[in-house]
Amino acid sequence: MKITEMYSPDLRKPNHDNQFSQSNHLHQHLLSQIESLIIQTENLSPNYHSLPETISSDLRQTLTHLTQLPPFPNSLKLHIWKLAYRLWNACIDISNAVSILPSSPYPSPSSSFVENHAKLRHIAADMISLAGDVTSVTSPAVKSASFYLKTGLIWHDLRKFDLASSCFERATDIVSKLDIAAISDSGERKMLLDLNLARSRTAWDLSDRNLAIILLTRAKTLLFGSSDHYKQLANQYLIFGKSVLSKNNDTDNSLKEALKLMSEALDLSEKGSSAARTREQIMELKELRSKSLRFISAVHLQKGEYESVIKCVKVLREGNGGGDGGDHHASLPVLAMKAWLGLGRYGEAEKELRDMVVNKGIPESVWVSAVEAYFDAAGTAGAETVKGVFLGLLGRCQVSARAAFRVANRVLGCVGSGGEGSSLRTKVVADLVSDERVVALFASEATAKERAAMHAVLWNRASEHFRLKDYETSAVMFEKSLLYISHDIENRILRAKGFRVLCLCYLGLSQLDRAQEYINEAEKLEPNIASAFLKFKIYLQNNDHNGAINQVQAMKTCFDFTPDFLSLSAHEAVACHALPVAISSLSNLLSFYTLGRPMPTTEVVVLRTLITILIQDPGNEVEVLKFMKRVHDRASELGTDCFFGKEETGRREKNWFAVTSWNIGTTCGKEKKYELCAEFLRLVSGFYGLVDCQEEENSIMVCKSLILSVSAMVASENQKKTALTDSEVKQAVELLDRAGKILTSISAGTQLGGDKITTVEPDLFFVHTFNAYDIYGRLDNFGPQQQLHFVKSFATSKACDPKYLLQIGLSASQGPRSNPEVASFALNECLSALLSSPSPDYPDVALVVRRLIALASIHKGDSDDNAVHNLYKQAYRIMVGLKEGEYPTEEGKWLAMTAWNRAAVPVRLGQVDAAQRWMDAGLELAREVSGMETYRACMEDFATAFNKKSHSHSNG
């Protein structure tokens, strides 16, 4: 029959016997179903790791229907009891079977298995509760409560706190009807206490702390004078107190709550000691009391109540006064030390710390923590103490490498701020980590991780000191870090790195011998470019320029060499004022550009840097010229944009080389290094030729450099007393032709915009003309005509000046390549220009007249005596009307005397007219020159006598 049919309204009958019979039938039917399900549970295989959920759900459904039936007779209740016990025992058998199964090949019970198991136990407890009191069963209420207690504990372990709480509450309701005082069985009494404690724990886990504390308070009425009960309750108070502390909530309220709970635990443990009967019970409660006091001390420490901590520690150490020696737990020295530190009494704190050395029962983790705490409080002043304590511990117990690392790391702390404190701590750690016993801790393969950590922390601290330029401390720490690198092939590179940084430290300290030792060791382990470069630095600091230059060559042979190191070498050499080394480095760097390799720096920058270095010392002009020519050649080869750069960058680079060539060229000219001057000035025109020469300023510079280059060539010829070769003359002609074309274009451009060129470069045309006269005079064919052409062109230009004409005329009138025609033209033009001036320069006029007379005398002589005479007559006309001394007196005397003397030959030859003409010229000039009165009188007397004599001869 289905359960739904049992409750059909058609089954109602008025007869009471029938009703009882039917009800009994229903009971039996439901119980038979329950029994069938229990049998299934009992028959489950022990290897079956998954309980069918249908069993628990069917049992729960059937039990629910059973609770809805009328009250049960005693026999039926007893039957329910038996079934409940069978189900409970089946659960125990399943649990035991699963617990003893090997882990392999059977996996751990699944969560669903454990949960279904708890459900079955919960059903068994509900069945006993449903049966209620049974006359043949003793203490049925206690047994029912016990089932709920055990089921609730299982739910609690599964963290099903709501279900656990429900079970504990059902159990509490059941036992609340009992007379507690009448219970004498110890097991039943323990069950009552366990129930309260379990319910309290569940309330605590459900964050209902108030209920949890209330339940613990109620549990005090269930102690029954049992020391075990006192211990159990005290333990629970202690567990709750530790839980409050473990939340990392250091608020005052939390600490107060924890202190209150632990004080309750302390009180209960002391009371339990009074109730204890056996030595074992007494010792257990004494240990619980000490534990409670230690946690109370920890709470006081967190609250900053250091005096209370000291009192607690003192009580613990003194014990109960029974001669048992008190508590010597490993935490007590730590608590006491921290309390003394909090009170600022470092002497007592240090004593506590040192006492740990002789206490072999203190675990490593405890004393390491104490060492860290002491150093955190005492700071740098405690560094020596920490070292002493640690080394003392090494002698009494087996210290781990990890502990040594923790101590060293804590003492080092942060050294970034520098200062004496940092140096002291570093020194202490250096002494500590270099102790043979400490080094031995890290020697095995098992400590490889700790060894690497120690090396890292020492290396990092050394690096921080290095950044602070504390090279001495840095060197010490780097040396100590080497102690923690294994001497195997795998760590060879790391050791080489350590030797290199030590080399850098001693370079910073200028201890070059030590630096050399370390870099030699590094090179043995790892011969690479870094080691080679450091050797280069040592040569530099030793001022061994030859050694440094040789090392530059050695660097290029390293397998990991890159051109960057040559650039870096040059930088270092410049910093050390080792300019030859810098030049060598950059020269070597240039060799890589012709190979077409990609380079980090452009070739033009390297060349510019090299030239800048070279020009710092005088006497390097030849080298500078070599690299300047390379710049021009490479720019021509690669193209200006590719070599110099594009747009504004390229323009600036080109201008720099042009201006630098100009400056060096002019300097060489001033120093009379004319050959170099000519070369540099020719390069100037070459560089400006690479620049856009449309700008007039650039054109002027090109023109000027071309002209002055020819001037330097001529000056070099005069200096060396060696004539220019034909090729040099041809080159000079080409340069002058280029300059002439530029001058012509500039002149044409200034016709519209004013005479700009004459104001900016007033002597440019003259120098060009003067050089052209000189160079073209060396040509055999049309040289003289070209000379005259250049001078005539210059004479008609706006740049012409009498002084320039005078210089040209003087030059053309003398020397092996004189040109009388050019000289005569230039001097005559000069004389005309001088006389046309509002204020003629009569000394120059006199000089021109004298030179014209000399030219006429030499090149025309007697064949054109009139030309010479006319020059004297012109001089006389110039002198007439001038103030005394305005025309140079000496020149006037020279004119008068030479004119008079020219009459001497005609007088001797009897050429009366010629003699008379020259004597008259001399007298005329003498009358215009002051200071010639005596000469003039003699001249007049001679002239009179000569005239008389000439008349007498003519009459006779």
mmCIF file of N, CA and C in Angstrom, residues 715-782:
data_model
loop_
_atom_site.group_PDB
_atom_site.id
_atom_site.type_symbol
_atom_site.label_atom_id
_atom_site.label_comp_id
_atom_site.label_asym_id
_atom_site.label_seq_id
_atom_site.Cartn_x
_atom_site.Cartn_y
_atom_site.Cartn_z
ATOM 1 N N ALA A 715 103.298 82.956 -49.597
ATOM 2 C CA ALA A 715 104.073 83.200 -48.380
ATOM 3 C C ALA A 715 104.941 81.995 -48.041
ATOM 4 N N SER A 716 104.408 80.796 -48.270
ATOM 5 C CA SER A 716 105.196 79.586 -48.026
ATOM 6 C C SER A 716 106.392 79.528 -48.963
ATOM 7 N N GLU A 717 106.198 79.970 -50.194
ATOM 8 C CA GLU A 717 107.294 79.998 -51.162
ATOM 9 C C GLU A 717 108.409 80.919 -50.683
ATOM 10 N N ASN A 718 108.018 82.083 -50.214
ATOM 11 C CA ASN A 718 109.022 83.037 -49.735
ATOM 12 C C ASN A 718 109.719 82.530 -48.487
ATOM 13 N N GLN A 719 108.904 81.801 -47.639
ATOM 14 C CA GLN A 719 109.475 81.309 -46.383
ATOM 15 C C GLN A 719 110.488 80.197 -46.635
ATOM 16 N N LYS A 720 110.155 79.317 -47.541
ATOM 17 C CA LYS A 720 111.016 78.163 -47.805
ATOM 18 C C LYS A 720 112.086 78.460 -48.855
ATOM 19 N N LYS A 721 111.994 79.631 -49.488
ATOM 20 C CA LYS A 721 112.947 80.004 -50.526
ATOM 21 C C LYS A 721 112.946 78.990 -51.673
ATOM 22 N N THR A 722 111.782 78.418 -51.901
ATOM 23 C CA THR A 722 111.638 77.431 -52.983
ATOM 24 C C THR A 722 110.468 77.856 -53.854
ATOM 25 N N ALA A 723 110.725 77.980 -55.133
ATOM 26 C CA ALA A 723 109.677 78.456 -56.041
ATOM 27 C C ALA A 723 108.546 77.452 -56.155
ATOM 28 N N LEU A 724 107.364 77.967 -56.403
ATOM 29 C CA LEU A 724 106.204 77.102 -56.612
ATOM 30 C C LEU A 724 106.398 76.257 -57.855
ATOM 31 N N THR A 725 105.975 75.023 -57.770
ATOM 32 C CA THR A 725 106.062 74.151 -58.935
ATOM 33 C C THR A 725 104.989 74.537 -59.948
ATOM 34 N N ASP A 726 105.140 74.012 -61.150
ATOM 35 C CA ASP A 726 104.153 74.314 -62.185
ATOM 36 C C ASP A 726 102.755 73.864 -61.785
ATOM 37 N N SER A 727 102.680 72.699 -61.142
ATOM 38 C CA SER A 727 101.350 72.211 -60.721
ATOM 39 C C SER A 727 100.752 73.118 -59.655
ATOM 40 N N GLU A 728 101.595 73.608 -58.769
ATOM 41 C CA GLU A 728 101.107 74.516 -57.736
ATOM 42 C C GLU A 728 100.657 75.833 -58.347
ATOM 43 N N VAL A 729 101.429 76.315 -59.337
ATOM 44 C CA VAL A 729 101.023 77.554 -60.016
ATOM 45 C C VAL A 729 99.690 77.348 -60.710
ATOM 46 N N LYS A 730 99.541 76.201 -61.357
ATOM 47 C CA LYS A 730 98.282 75.902 -62.052
ATOM 48 C C LYS A 730 97.121 75.846 -61.052
ATOM 49 N N GLN A 731 97.392 75.224 -59.907
ATOM 50 C CA GLN A 731 96.353 75.158 -58.880
ATOM 51 C C GLN A 731 95.988 76.550 -58.386
ATOM 52 N N ALA A 732 96.999 77.383 -58.176
ATOM 53 C CA ALA A 732 96.745 78.742 -57.712
ATOM 54 C C ALA A 732 95.917 79.516 -58.735
ATOM 55 N N VAL A 733 96.222 79.324 -60.034
ATOM 56 C CA VAL A 733 95.454 79.992 -61.093
ATOM 57 C C VAL A 733 93.993 79.563 -61.026
ATOM 58 N N GLU A 734 93.772 78.277 -60.846
ATOM 59 C CA GLU A 734 92.397 77.780 -60.759
ATOM 60 C C GLU A 734 91.672 78.385 -59.559
ATOM 61 N N LEU A 735 92.352 78.449 -58.437
ATOM 62 C CA LEU A 735 91.731 79.030 -57.246
ATOM 63 C C LEU A 735 91.372 80.496 -57.470
ATOM 64 N N LEU A 736 92.286 81.227 -58.116
ATOM 65 C CA LEU A 736 92.026 82.647 -58.362
ATOM 66 C C LEU A 736 90.912 82.829 -59.380
ATOM 67 N N ASP A 737 90.859 81.954 -60.355
ATOM 68 C CA ASP A 737 89.760 82.039 -61.331
ATOM 69 C C ASP A 737 88.412 81.843 -60.643
ATOM 70 N N ARG A 738 88.351 80.833 -59.750
ATOM 71 C CA ARG A 738 87.095 80.605 -59.012
ATOM 72 C C ARG A 738 86.739 81.816 -58.173
ATOM 73 N N ALA A 739 87.746 82.362 -57.499
ATOM 74 C CA ALA A 739 87.498 83.537 -56.660
ATOM 75 C C ALA A 739 87.059 84.719 -57.517
ATOM 76 N N GLY A 740 87.691 84.859 -58.700
ATOM 77 C CA GLY A 740 87.326 85.972 -59.578
ATOM 78 C C GLY A 740 85.880 85.890 -60.028
ATOM 79 N N LYS A 741 85.425 84.699 -60.347
ATOM 80 C CA LYS A 741 84.034 84.535 -60.773
ATOM 81 C C LYS A 741 83.074 84.901 -59.639
ATOM 82 N N ILE A 742 83.433 84.477 -58.406
ATOM 83 C CA ILE A 742 82.565 84.809 -57.256
ATOM 84 C C ILE A 742 82.547 86.314 -57.043
ATOM 85 N N LEU A 743 83.734 86.961 -57.165
ATOM 86 C CA LEU A 743 83.786 88.416 -56.998
ATOM 87 C C LEU A 743 82.953 89.116 -58.053
ATOM 88 N N THR A 744 83.008 88.608 -59.270
ATOM 89 C CA THR A 744 82.218 89.207 -60.353
ATOM 90 C C THR A 744 80.733 89.102 -60.062
ATOM 91 N N SER A 745 80.300 87.895 -59.564
ATOM 92 C CA SER A 745 78.869 87.716 -59.273
ATOM 93 C C SER A 745 78.441 88.586 -58.101
ATOM 94 N N ILE A 746 79.319 88.722 -57.121
ATOM 95 C CA ILE A 746 78.986 89.568 -55.981
ATOM 96 C C ILE A 746 78.890 91.023 -56.408
ATOM 97 N N SER A 747 79.842 91.449 -57.247
ATOM 98 C CA SER A 747 79.828 92.833 -57.731
ATOM 99 C C SER A 747 78.562 93.112 -58.511
ATOM 100 N N ALA A 748 78.177 92.147 -59.344
ATOM 101 C CA ALA A 748 76.947 92.331 -60.122
ATOM 102 C C ALA A 748 75.731 92.402 -59.199
ATOM 103 N N GLY A 749 75.767 91.615 -58.124
ATOM 104 C CA GLY A 749 74.625 91.609 -57.212
ATOM 105 C C GLY A 749 74.528 92.867 -56.392
ATOM 106 N N THR A 750 75.637 93.542 -56.179
ATOM 107 C CA THR A 750 75.624 94.739 -55.346
ATOM 108 C C THR A 750 75.390 96.007 -56.157
ATOM 109 N N GLN A 751 75.320 95.861 -57.467
ATOM 110 C CA GLN A 751 75.058 97.043 -58.286
ATOM 111 C C GLN A 751 73.689 97.629 -57.942
ATOM 112 N N LEU A 752 72.741 96.698 -57.649
ATOM 113 C CA LEU A 752 71.372 97.147 -57.351
ATOM 114 C C LEU A 752 71.184 97.460 -55.875
ATOM 115 N N GLY A 753 71.905 96.735 -55.038
ATOM 116 C CA GLY A 753 71.664 96.897 -53.607
ATOM 117 C C GLY A 753 72.689 97.721 -52.893
ATOM 118 N N GLY A 754 73.507 98.465 -53.576
ATOM 119 C CA GLY A 754 74.503 99.280 -52.917
ATOM 120 C C GLY A 754 75.845 98.578 -52.885
ATOM 121 N N ASP A 755 76.859 99.321 -52.514
ATOM 122 C CA ASP A 755 78.216 98.789 -52.546
ATOM 123 C C ASP A 755 78.500 98.003 -51.274
ATOM 124 N N LYS A 756 77.779 96.920 -51.129
ATOM 125 C CA LYS A 756 77.858 96.131 -49.900
ATOM 126 C C LYS A 756 79.212 95.462 -49.740
ATOM 127 N N ILE A 757 79.750 94.948 -50.828
ATOM 128 C CA ILE A 757 80.991 94.198 -50.733
ATOM 129 C C ILE A 757 82.154 95.071 -50.298
ATOM 130 N N THR A 758 82.134 96.321 -50.712
ATOM 131 C CA THR A 758 83.258 97.191 -50.376
ATOM 132 C C THR A 758 83.239 97.575 -48.911
ATOM 133 N N THR A 759 82.081 97.547 -48.288
ATOM 134 C CA THR A 759 82.027 97.877 -46.872
ATOM 135 C C THR A 759 82.287 96.662 -46.013
ATOM 136 N N VAL A 760 81.843 95.486 -46.480
ATOM 137 C CA VAL A 760 82.037 94.275 -45.694
ATOM 138 C C VAL A 760 83.464 93.761 -45.828
ATOM 139 N N GLU A 761 83.978 93.689 -47.081
ATOM 140 C CA GLU A 761 85.317 93.171 -47.345
ATOM 141 C C GLU A 761 86.058 94.162 -48.241
ATOM 142 N N PRO A 762 86.527 95.252 -47.709
ATOM 143 C CA PRO A 762 87.107 96.304 -48.553
ATOM 144 C C PRO A 762 88.409 95.898 -49.245
ATOM 145 N N ASP A 763 89.121 94.920 -48.698
ATOM 146 C CA ASP A 763 90.402 94.562 -49.290
ATOM 147 C C ASP A 763 90.357 93.261 -50.069
ATOM 148 N N LEU A 764 89.138 92.695 -50.247
ATOM 149 C CA LEU A 764 89.051 91.398 -50.900
ATOM 150 C C LEU A 764 89.483 91.480 -52.371
ATOM 151 N N PHE A 765 88.997 92.526 -53.080
ATOM 152 C CA PHE A 765 89.363 92.694 -54.486
ATOM 153 C C PHE A 765 90.860 92.937 -54.631
ATOM 154 N N PHE A 766 91.401 93.743 -53.731
ATOM 155 C CA PHE A 766 92.826 94.055 -53.814
ATOM 156 C C PHE A 766 93.690 92.808 -53.655
ATOM 157 N N VAL A 767 93.362 91.970 -52.609
ATOM 158 C CA VAL A 767 94.167 90.775 -52.376
ATOM 159 C C VAL A 767 94.078 89.839 -53.577
ATOM 160 N N HIS A 768 92.852 89.744 -54.140
ATOM 161 C CA HIS A 768 92.706 88.906 -55.337
ATOM 162 C C HIS A 768 93.565 89.443 -56.474
ATOM 163 N N THR A 769 93.510 90.761 -56.692
ATOM 164 C CA THR A 769 94.284 91.372 -57.777
ATOM 165 C C THR A 769 95.779 91.213 -57.533
ATOM 166 N N PHE A 770 96.196 91.440 -56.303
ATOM 167 C CA PHE A 770 97.612 91.356 -55.963
ATOM 168 C C PHE A 770 98.130 89.926 -56.188
ATOM 169 N N ASN A 771 97.321 88.926 -55.725
ATOM 170 C CA ASN A 771 97.726 87.535 -55.935
ATOM 171 C C ASN A 771 97.707 87.158 -57.413
ATOM 172 N N ALA A 772 96.698 87.655 -58.118
ATOM 173 C CA ALA A 772 96.600 87.353 -59.552
ATOM 174 C C ALA A 772 97.813 87.919 -60.285
ATOM 175 N N TYR A 773 98.209 89.145 -59.920
ATOM 176 C CA TYR A 773 99.395 89.745 -60.535
ATOM 177 C C TYR A 773 100.612 88.847 -60.303
ATOM 178 N N ASP A 774 100.752 88.376 -59.023
ATOM 179 C CA ASP A 774 101.922 87.560 -58.676
ATOM 180 C C ASP A 774 101.910 86.231 -59.430
ATOM 181 N N ILE A 775 100.768 85.536 -59.404
ATOM 182 C CA ILE A 775 100.703 84.189 -59.988
ATOM 183 C C ILE A 775 100.767 84.257 -61.508
ATOM 184 N N TYR A 776 100.034 85.166 -62.122
ATOM 185 C CA TYR A 776 100.041 85.239 -63.585
ATOM 186 C C TYR A 776 101.388 85.710 -64.118
ATOM 187 N N GLY A 777 102.163 86.358 -63.264
ATOM 188 C CA GLY A 777 103.496 86.772 -63.681
ATOM 189 C C GLY A 777 104.430 85.602 -63.904
ATOM 190 N N ARG A 778 104.006 84.418 -63.417
ATOM 191 C CA ARG A 778 104.827 83.235 -63.577
ATOM 192 C C ARG A 778 104.525 82.508 -64.890
ATOM 193 N N LEU A 779 103.477 82.933 -65.580
ATOM 194 C CA LEU A 779 103.097 82.282 -66.838
ATOM 195 C C LEU A 779 103.865 82.920 -67.996
ATOM 196 N N ASP A 780 104.327 82.146 -68.903
ATOM 197 C CA ASP A 780 105.190 82.638 -69.980
ATOM 198 C C ASP A 780 104.403 83.302 -71.104
ATOM 199 N N ASN A 781 103.263 82.768 -71.415
ATOM 200 C CA ASN A 781 102.568 83.213 -72.619
ATOM 201 C C ASN A 781 101.891 84.570 -72.464
ATOM 202 N N PHE A 782 100.765 84.548 -71.854
ATOM 203 C CA PHE A 782 99.986 85.787 -71.755
ATOM 204 C C PHE A 782 99.981 86.342 -70.338
#
